Short mmCIF file of C-alpha atoms and ligand atoms in Angstrom, two decimals:
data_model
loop_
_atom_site.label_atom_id
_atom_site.label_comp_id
_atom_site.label_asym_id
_atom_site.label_seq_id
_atom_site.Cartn_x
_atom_site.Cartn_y
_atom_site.Cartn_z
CA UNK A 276 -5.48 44.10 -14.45
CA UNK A 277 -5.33 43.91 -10.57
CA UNK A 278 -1.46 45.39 -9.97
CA UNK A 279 -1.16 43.89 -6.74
CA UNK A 280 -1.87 40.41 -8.22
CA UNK A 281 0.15 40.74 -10.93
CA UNK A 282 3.16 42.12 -8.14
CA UNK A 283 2.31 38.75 -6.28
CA UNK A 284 2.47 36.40 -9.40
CA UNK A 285 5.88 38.05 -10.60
CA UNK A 286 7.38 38.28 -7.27
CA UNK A 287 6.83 34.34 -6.76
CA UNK A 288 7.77 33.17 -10.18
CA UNK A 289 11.19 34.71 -9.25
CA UNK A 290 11.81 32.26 -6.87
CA UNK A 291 13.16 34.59 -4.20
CA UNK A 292 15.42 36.22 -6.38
CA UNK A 293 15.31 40.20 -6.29
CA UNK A 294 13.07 41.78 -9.49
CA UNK A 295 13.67 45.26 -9.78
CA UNK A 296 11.34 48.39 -9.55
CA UNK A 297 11.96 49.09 -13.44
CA UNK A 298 11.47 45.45 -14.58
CA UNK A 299 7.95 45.21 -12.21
CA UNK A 300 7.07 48.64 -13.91
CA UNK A 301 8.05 47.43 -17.69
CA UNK A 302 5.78 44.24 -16.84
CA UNK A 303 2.68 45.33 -15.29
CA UNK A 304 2.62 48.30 -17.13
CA UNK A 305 2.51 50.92 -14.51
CA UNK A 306 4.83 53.32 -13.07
CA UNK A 307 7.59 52.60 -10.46
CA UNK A 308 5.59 54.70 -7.88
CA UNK A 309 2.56 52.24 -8.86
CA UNK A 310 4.54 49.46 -8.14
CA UNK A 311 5.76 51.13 -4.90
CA UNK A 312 2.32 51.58 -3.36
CA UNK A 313 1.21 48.37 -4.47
CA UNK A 314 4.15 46.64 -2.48
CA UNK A 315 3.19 48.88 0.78
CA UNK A 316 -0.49 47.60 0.49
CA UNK A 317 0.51 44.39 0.07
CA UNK A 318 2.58 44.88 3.23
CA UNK A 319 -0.60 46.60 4.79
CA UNK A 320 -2.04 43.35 3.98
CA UNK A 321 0.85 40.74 5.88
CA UNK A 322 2.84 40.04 3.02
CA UNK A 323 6.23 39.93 4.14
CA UNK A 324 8.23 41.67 1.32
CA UNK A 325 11.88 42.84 1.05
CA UNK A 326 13.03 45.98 -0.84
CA UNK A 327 16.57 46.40 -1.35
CA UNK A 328 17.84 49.56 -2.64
CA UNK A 329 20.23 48.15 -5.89
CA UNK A 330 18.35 44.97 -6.19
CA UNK A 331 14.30 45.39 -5.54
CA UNK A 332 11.58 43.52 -3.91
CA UNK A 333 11.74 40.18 -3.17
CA UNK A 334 9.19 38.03 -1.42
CA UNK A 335 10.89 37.35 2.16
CA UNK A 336 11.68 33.82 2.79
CA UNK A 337 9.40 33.72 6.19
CA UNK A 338 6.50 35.53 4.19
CA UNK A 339 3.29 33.92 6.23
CA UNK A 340 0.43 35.07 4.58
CA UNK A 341 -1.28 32.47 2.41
CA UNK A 342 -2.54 33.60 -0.49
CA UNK A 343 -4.32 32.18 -3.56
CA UNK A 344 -1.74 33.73 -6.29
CA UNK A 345 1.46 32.19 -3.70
CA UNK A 346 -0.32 28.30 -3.82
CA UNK A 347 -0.94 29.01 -7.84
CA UNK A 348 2.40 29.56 -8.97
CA UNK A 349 3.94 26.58 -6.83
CA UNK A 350 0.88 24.35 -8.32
CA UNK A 351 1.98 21.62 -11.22
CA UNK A 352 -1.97 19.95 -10.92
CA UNK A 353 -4.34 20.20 -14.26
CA UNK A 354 -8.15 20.04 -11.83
CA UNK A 355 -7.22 20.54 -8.25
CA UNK A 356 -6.62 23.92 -6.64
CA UNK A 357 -7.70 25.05 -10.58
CA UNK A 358 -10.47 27.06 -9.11
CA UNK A 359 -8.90 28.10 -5.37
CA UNK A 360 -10.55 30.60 -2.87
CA UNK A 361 -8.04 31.48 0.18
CA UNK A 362 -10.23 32.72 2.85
CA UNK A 363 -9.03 35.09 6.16
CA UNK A 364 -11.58 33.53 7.93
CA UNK A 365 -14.05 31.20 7.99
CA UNK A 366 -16.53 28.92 10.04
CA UNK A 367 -15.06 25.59 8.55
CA UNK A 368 -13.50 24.64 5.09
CA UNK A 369 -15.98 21.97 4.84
CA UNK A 370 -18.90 23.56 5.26
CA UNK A 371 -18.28 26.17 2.63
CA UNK A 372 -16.78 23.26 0.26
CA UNK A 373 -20.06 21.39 1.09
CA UNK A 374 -22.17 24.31 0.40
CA UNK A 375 -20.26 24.82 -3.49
CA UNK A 376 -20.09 21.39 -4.18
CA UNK A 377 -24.08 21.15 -3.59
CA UNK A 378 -24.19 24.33 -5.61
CA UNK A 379 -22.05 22.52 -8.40
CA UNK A 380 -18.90 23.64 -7.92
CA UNK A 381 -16.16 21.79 -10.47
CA UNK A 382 -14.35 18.78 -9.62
CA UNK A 383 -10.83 20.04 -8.12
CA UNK A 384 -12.43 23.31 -6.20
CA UNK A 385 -10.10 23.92 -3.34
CA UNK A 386 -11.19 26.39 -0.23
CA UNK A 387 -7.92 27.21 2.12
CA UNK A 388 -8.55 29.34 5.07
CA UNK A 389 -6.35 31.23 7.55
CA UNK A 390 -8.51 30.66 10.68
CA UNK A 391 -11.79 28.13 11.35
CA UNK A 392 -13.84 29.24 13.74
CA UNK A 393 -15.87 26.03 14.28
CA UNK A 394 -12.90 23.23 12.18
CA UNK A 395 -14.49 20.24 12.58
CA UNK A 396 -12.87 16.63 13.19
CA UNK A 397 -14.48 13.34 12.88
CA UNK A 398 -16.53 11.92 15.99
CA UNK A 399 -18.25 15.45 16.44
CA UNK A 400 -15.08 16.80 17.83
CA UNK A 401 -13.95 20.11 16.85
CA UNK A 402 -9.94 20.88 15.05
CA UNK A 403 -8.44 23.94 16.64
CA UNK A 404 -7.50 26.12 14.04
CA UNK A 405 -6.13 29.27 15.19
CA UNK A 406 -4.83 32.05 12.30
CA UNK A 407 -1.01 32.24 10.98
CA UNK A 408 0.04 28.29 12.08
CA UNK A 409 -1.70 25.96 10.53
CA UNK A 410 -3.36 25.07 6.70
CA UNK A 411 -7.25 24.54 6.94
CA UNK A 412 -8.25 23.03 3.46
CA UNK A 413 -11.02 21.81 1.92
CA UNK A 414 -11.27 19.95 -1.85
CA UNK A 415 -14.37 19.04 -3.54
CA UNK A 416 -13.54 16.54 -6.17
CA UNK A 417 -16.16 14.55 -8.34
CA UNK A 418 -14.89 11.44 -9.64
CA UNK A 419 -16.35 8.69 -11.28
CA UNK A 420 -15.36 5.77 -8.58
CA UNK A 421 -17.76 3.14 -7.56
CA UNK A 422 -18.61 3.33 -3.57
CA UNK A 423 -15.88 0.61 -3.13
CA UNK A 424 -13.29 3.38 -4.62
CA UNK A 425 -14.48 5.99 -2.82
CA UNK A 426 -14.20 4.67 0.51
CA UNK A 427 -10.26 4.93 -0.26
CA UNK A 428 -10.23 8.70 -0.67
CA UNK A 429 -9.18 9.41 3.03
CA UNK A 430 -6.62 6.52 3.07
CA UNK A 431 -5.19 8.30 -0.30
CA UNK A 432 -5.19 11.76 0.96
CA UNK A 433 -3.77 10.85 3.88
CA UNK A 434 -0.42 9.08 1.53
CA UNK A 435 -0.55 12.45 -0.32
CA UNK A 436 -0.46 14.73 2.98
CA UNK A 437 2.31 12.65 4.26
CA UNK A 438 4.42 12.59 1.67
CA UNK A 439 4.01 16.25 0.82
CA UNK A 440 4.88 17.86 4.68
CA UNK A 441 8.06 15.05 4.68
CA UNK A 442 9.61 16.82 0.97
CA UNK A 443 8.96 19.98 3.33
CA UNK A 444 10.13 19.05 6.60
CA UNK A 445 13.05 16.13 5.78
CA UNK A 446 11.10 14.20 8.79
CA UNK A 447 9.38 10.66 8.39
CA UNK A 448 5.60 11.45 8.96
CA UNK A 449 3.62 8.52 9.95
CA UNK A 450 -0.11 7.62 9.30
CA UNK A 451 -2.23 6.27 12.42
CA UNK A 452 -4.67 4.72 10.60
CA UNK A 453 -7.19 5.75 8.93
CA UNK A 454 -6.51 9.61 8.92
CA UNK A 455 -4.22 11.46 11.17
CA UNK A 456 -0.57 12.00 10.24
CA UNK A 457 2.38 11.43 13.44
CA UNK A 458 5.52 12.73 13.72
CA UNK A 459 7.53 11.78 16.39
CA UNK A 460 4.70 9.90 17.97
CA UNK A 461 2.16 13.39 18.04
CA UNK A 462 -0.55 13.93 15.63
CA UNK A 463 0.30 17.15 13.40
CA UNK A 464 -2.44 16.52 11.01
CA UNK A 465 -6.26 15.03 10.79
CA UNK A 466 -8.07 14.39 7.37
CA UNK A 467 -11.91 14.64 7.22
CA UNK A 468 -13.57 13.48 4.01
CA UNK A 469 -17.24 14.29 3.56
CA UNK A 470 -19.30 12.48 0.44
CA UNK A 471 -23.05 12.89 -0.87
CA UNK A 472 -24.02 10.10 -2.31
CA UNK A 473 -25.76 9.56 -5.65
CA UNK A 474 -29.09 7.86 -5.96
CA UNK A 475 -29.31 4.66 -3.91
CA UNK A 476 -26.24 5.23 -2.69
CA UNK A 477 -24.58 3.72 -5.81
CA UNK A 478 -22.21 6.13 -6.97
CA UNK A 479 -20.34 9.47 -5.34
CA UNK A 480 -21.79 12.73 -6.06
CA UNK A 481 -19.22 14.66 -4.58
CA UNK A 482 -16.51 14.26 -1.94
CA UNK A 483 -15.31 17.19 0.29
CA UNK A 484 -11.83 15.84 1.37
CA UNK A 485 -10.63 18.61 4.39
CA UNK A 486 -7.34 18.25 5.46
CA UNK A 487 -6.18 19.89 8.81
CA UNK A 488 -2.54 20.44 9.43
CA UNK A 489 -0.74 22.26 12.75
CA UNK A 490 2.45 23.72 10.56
CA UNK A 491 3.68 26.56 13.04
CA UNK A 492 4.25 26.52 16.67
CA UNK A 493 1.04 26.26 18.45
CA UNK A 494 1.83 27.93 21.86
CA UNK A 495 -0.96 27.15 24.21
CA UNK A 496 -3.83 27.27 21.55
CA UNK A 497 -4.40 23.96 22.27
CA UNK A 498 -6.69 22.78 24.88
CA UNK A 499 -5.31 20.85 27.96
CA UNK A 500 -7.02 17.78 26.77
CA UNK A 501 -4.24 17.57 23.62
CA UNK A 502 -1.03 18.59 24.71
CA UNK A 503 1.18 16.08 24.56
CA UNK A 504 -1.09 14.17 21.55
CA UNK A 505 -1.16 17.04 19.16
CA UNK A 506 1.74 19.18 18.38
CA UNK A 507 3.06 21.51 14.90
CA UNK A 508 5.26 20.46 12.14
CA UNK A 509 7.22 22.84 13.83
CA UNK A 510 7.43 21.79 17.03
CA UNK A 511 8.18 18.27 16.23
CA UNK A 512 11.37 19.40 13.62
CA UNK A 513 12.06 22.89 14.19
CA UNK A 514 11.17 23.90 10.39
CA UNK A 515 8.96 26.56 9.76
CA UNK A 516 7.52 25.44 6.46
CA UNK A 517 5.86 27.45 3.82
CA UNK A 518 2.02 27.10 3.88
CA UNK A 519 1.77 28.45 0.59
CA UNK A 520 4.11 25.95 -0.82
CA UNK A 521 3.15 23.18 1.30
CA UNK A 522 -0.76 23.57 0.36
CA UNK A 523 0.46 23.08 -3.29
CA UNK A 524 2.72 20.22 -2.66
CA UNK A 525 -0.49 18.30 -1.09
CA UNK A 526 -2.90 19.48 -3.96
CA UNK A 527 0.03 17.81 -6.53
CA UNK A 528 0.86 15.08 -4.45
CA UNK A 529 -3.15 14.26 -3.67
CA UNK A 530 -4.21 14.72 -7.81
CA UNK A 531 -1.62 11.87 -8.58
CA UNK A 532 -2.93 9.59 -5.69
CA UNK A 533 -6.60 10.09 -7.05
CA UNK A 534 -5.72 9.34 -10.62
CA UNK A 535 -3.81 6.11 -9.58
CA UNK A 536 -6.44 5.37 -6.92
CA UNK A 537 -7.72 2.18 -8.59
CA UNK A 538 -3.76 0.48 -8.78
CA UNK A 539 -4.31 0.68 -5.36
CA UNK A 540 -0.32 1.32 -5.36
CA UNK A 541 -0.24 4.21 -2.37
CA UNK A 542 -1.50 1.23 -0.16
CA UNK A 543 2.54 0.15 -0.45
CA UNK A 544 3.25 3.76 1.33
CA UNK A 545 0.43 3.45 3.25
CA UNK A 546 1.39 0.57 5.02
CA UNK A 547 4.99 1.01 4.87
CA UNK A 548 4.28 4.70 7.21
CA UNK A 549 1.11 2.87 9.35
CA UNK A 550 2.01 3.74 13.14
CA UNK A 551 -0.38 0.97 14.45
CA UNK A 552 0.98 -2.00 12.71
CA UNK A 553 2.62 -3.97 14.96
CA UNK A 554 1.15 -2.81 17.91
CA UNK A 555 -1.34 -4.16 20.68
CA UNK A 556 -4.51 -1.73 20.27
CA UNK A 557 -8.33 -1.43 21.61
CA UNK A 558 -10.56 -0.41 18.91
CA UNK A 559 -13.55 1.13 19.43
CA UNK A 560 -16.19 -0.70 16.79
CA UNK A 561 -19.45 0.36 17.53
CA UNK A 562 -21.38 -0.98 20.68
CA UNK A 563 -18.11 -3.75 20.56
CA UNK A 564 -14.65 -3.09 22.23
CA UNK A 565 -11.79 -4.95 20.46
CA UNK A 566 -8.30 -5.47 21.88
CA UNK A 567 -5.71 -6.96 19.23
CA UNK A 568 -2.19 -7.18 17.78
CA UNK A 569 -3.08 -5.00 14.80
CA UNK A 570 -1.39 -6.92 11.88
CA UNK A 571 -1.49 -4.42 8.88
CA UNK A 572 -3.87 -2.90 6.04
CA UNK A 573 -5.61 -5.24 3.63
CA UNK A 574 -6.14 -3.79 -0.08
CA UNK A 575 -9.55 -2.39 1.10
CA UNK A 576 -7.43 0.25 3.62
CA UNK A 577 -9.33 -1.72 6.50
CA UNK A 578 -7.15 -2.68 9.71
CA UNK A 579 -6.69 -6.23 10.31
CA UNK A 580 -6.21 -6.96 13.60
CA UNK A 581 -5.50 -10.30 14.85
CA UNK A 582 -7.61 -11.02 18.06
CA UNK A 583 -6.69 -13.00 21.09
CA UNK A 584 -8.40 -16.16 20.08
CA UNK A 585 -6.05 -16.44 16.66
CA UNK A 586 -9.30 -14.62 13.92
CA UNK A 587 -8.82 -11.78 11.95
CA UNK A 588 -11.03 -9.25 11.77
CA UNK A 589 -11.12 -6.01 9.26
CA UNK A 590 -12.20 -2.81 10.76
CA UNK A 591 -13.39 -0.10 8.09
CA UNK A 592 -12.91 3.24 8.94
CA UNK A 593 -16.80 3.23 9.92
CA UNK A 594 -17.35 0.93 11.98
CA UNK A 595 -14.22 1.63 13.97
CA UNK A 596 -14.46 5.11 15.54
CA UNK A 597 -11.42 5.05 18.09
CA UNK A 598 -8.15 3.14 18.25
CA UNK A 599 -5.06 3.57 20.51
CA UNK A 600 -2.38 1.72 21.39
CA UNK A 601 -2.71 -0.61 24.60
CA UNK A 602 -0.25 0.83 27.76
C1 BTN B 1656 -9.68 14.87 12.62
O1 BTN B 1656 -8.54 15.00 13.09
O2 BTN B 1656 -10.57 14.25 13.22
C2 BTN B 1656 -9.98 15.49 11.28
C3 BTN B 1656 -9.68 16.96 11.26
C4 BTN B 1656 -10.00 17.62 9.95
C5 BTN B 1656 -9.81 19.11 10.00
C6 BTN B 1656 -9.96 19.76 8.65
S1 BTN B 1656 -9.41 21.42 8.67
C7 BTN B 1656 -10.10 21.68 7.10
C8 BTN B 1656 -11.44 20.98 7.10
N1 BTN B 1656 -12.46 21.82 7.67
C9 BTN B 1656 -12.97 21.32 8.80
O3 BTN B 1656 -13.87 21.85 9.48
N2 BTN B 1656 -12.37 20.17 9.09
C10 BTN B 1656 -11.38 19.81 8.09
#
């Protein structure tokens, strides 16, 4: 038995309630002064715990180190997160998701780091993911959908990321189509779903579904080219929210939206927190540049924009690469 695991487990279970040195002792099985050093390493380690002399430990309330044990014991999922690696550092999520899946990995595999040293968004561009403020996350799943299905994974993750950091943060977060999450008008999340495709391109392999979220104040980690666009959940509401918990909260919230993916029922949140809607736009699609009264989502997650001559036209998330609102 790994003590300091064990101390983790127990200490979260408790819900922030105080467990004494005697009970911790009586349940791992180890003496007091066991449990002792194993809190101080812990501590050695950035856990933030609290000792009180009558009372115990307790894990602190503004305990920032993520930790695979911390996301297990909030998690209410059967697959996803069932098999979770939490990583100090890494290159990107994605890569090392990518890498497992192609190895075999299972279906629900979930990589979380601390720090990416090359995050990657979509368009080439990179995510900046400096350590301690944000959740860097990568699931591989392996469902059975036709391609038709699977080109709704990133509108669906994006309804499960949403609606996970607003139970956290009380604030309405708002999808810019097809994959970044606004609050307050600045993006505080990006979503970057990778597939392999099956022979002919018939059926999904794999996805890699990496989800990129700015959760604590980001200071000037961010280049000149994104202030004012990106910001933190923290900047934007003032709550510093538990990564461990809020990690969970998406894995629960995204396992639903995949196993109700075919209802196509999340489109009703989806459109109902869509920030272009409504809006005149340029879209970037292709060689083509589109400007547009973007009119809504149809049940394919496309954006239907209405162009100046009176036609609609869809836009999937590949062929459009870039839309903004027009000044
Ligand atoms: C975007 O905004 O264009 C998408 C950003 C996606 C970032 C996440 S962070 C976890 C995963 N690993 C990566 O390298 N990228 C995704």
């Amino acid at each position: 038995m790994n003590v300091k695991k064990e101390l983790l487990k127990t200490l979260a279970a408790s819900d922030g309630a105080y467990v004494s040195g005697a009970e911790l002792a009586e349940k791992l099985d180890v003496s007091r002064n066991a449990v002792w050093k194993a809190v101080k390493s812990l501590e050695a380690e950035g856990y933030t715990i609290e000792s009180a002399a009558s009372k115990g430990y307790r894990l602190s309330d503004d305990n920032n180190r993520l930790s695979a044990e911390l996301i297990e014991s909030k998690l209410s999922t059967a697959s996803l997160g069932r098999s979770l690696i939490v990583l100090d550092e890494t290159e990107s999520t994605n890569s090392v998701a990518k890498e497992l899946a192609s190895d075999g990995a299972a279906h629900g595999t979930v990589i979380v780091a601390d720090k990416q040293t090359m995050g990657r968004g979509r368009l080439g561009r990179s995510f900046v993911s400096p350590s301690g403020t944000g959740i860097y996350m990568s699931v591989v799943i392996r469902p059975d959908f036709d391609i038709e299905t699977a080109a709704l994974i990133t509108s669906a993750a994006a309804v499960a990321a949403a609606e996970a950091v607003e139970s956290l943060c009380g604030n309405e977060v708002q999808i810019k189509w097809v994959n970044d999450l606004y609050i307050n008008g600045r993006k505080i999340c990006g979503i970057l779903t990778e597939a392999s495709l099956g022979l002919e391109m018939k059926f999904l392999e794999y996805a890699v579904i990496g989800i990129g979220i700015n959760v604590h104040c980001l200071g000037d980690s961010l280049g000149s080219e994104l202030l004012g666009i990106a910001a933190s959940i923290e900047d934007e509401t003032g709550i510093k929210a538990d990564r461990n918990c809020l990690c969970a909260e998406i894995l629960n919230r995204l396992e639903y939206q995949l196993e109700n993916i075919t209802s196509r029922k999340y489109l009703e949140e989806y459109r109902r927190r869509e920030y272009l809607t409504g809006k005149e736009i340029i879209a970037n699609a292709g060689s083509e540049t589109l400007y547009g009264h973007a009119v809504g989502i149809d049940e394919n997650a496309n954006l239907i924009i209405e162009l100046p001559d009176g036609s609609l036209r869809h836009l999937s998330s590949g062929e459009a690469n870039l839309c903004r609102i027009k000044k």
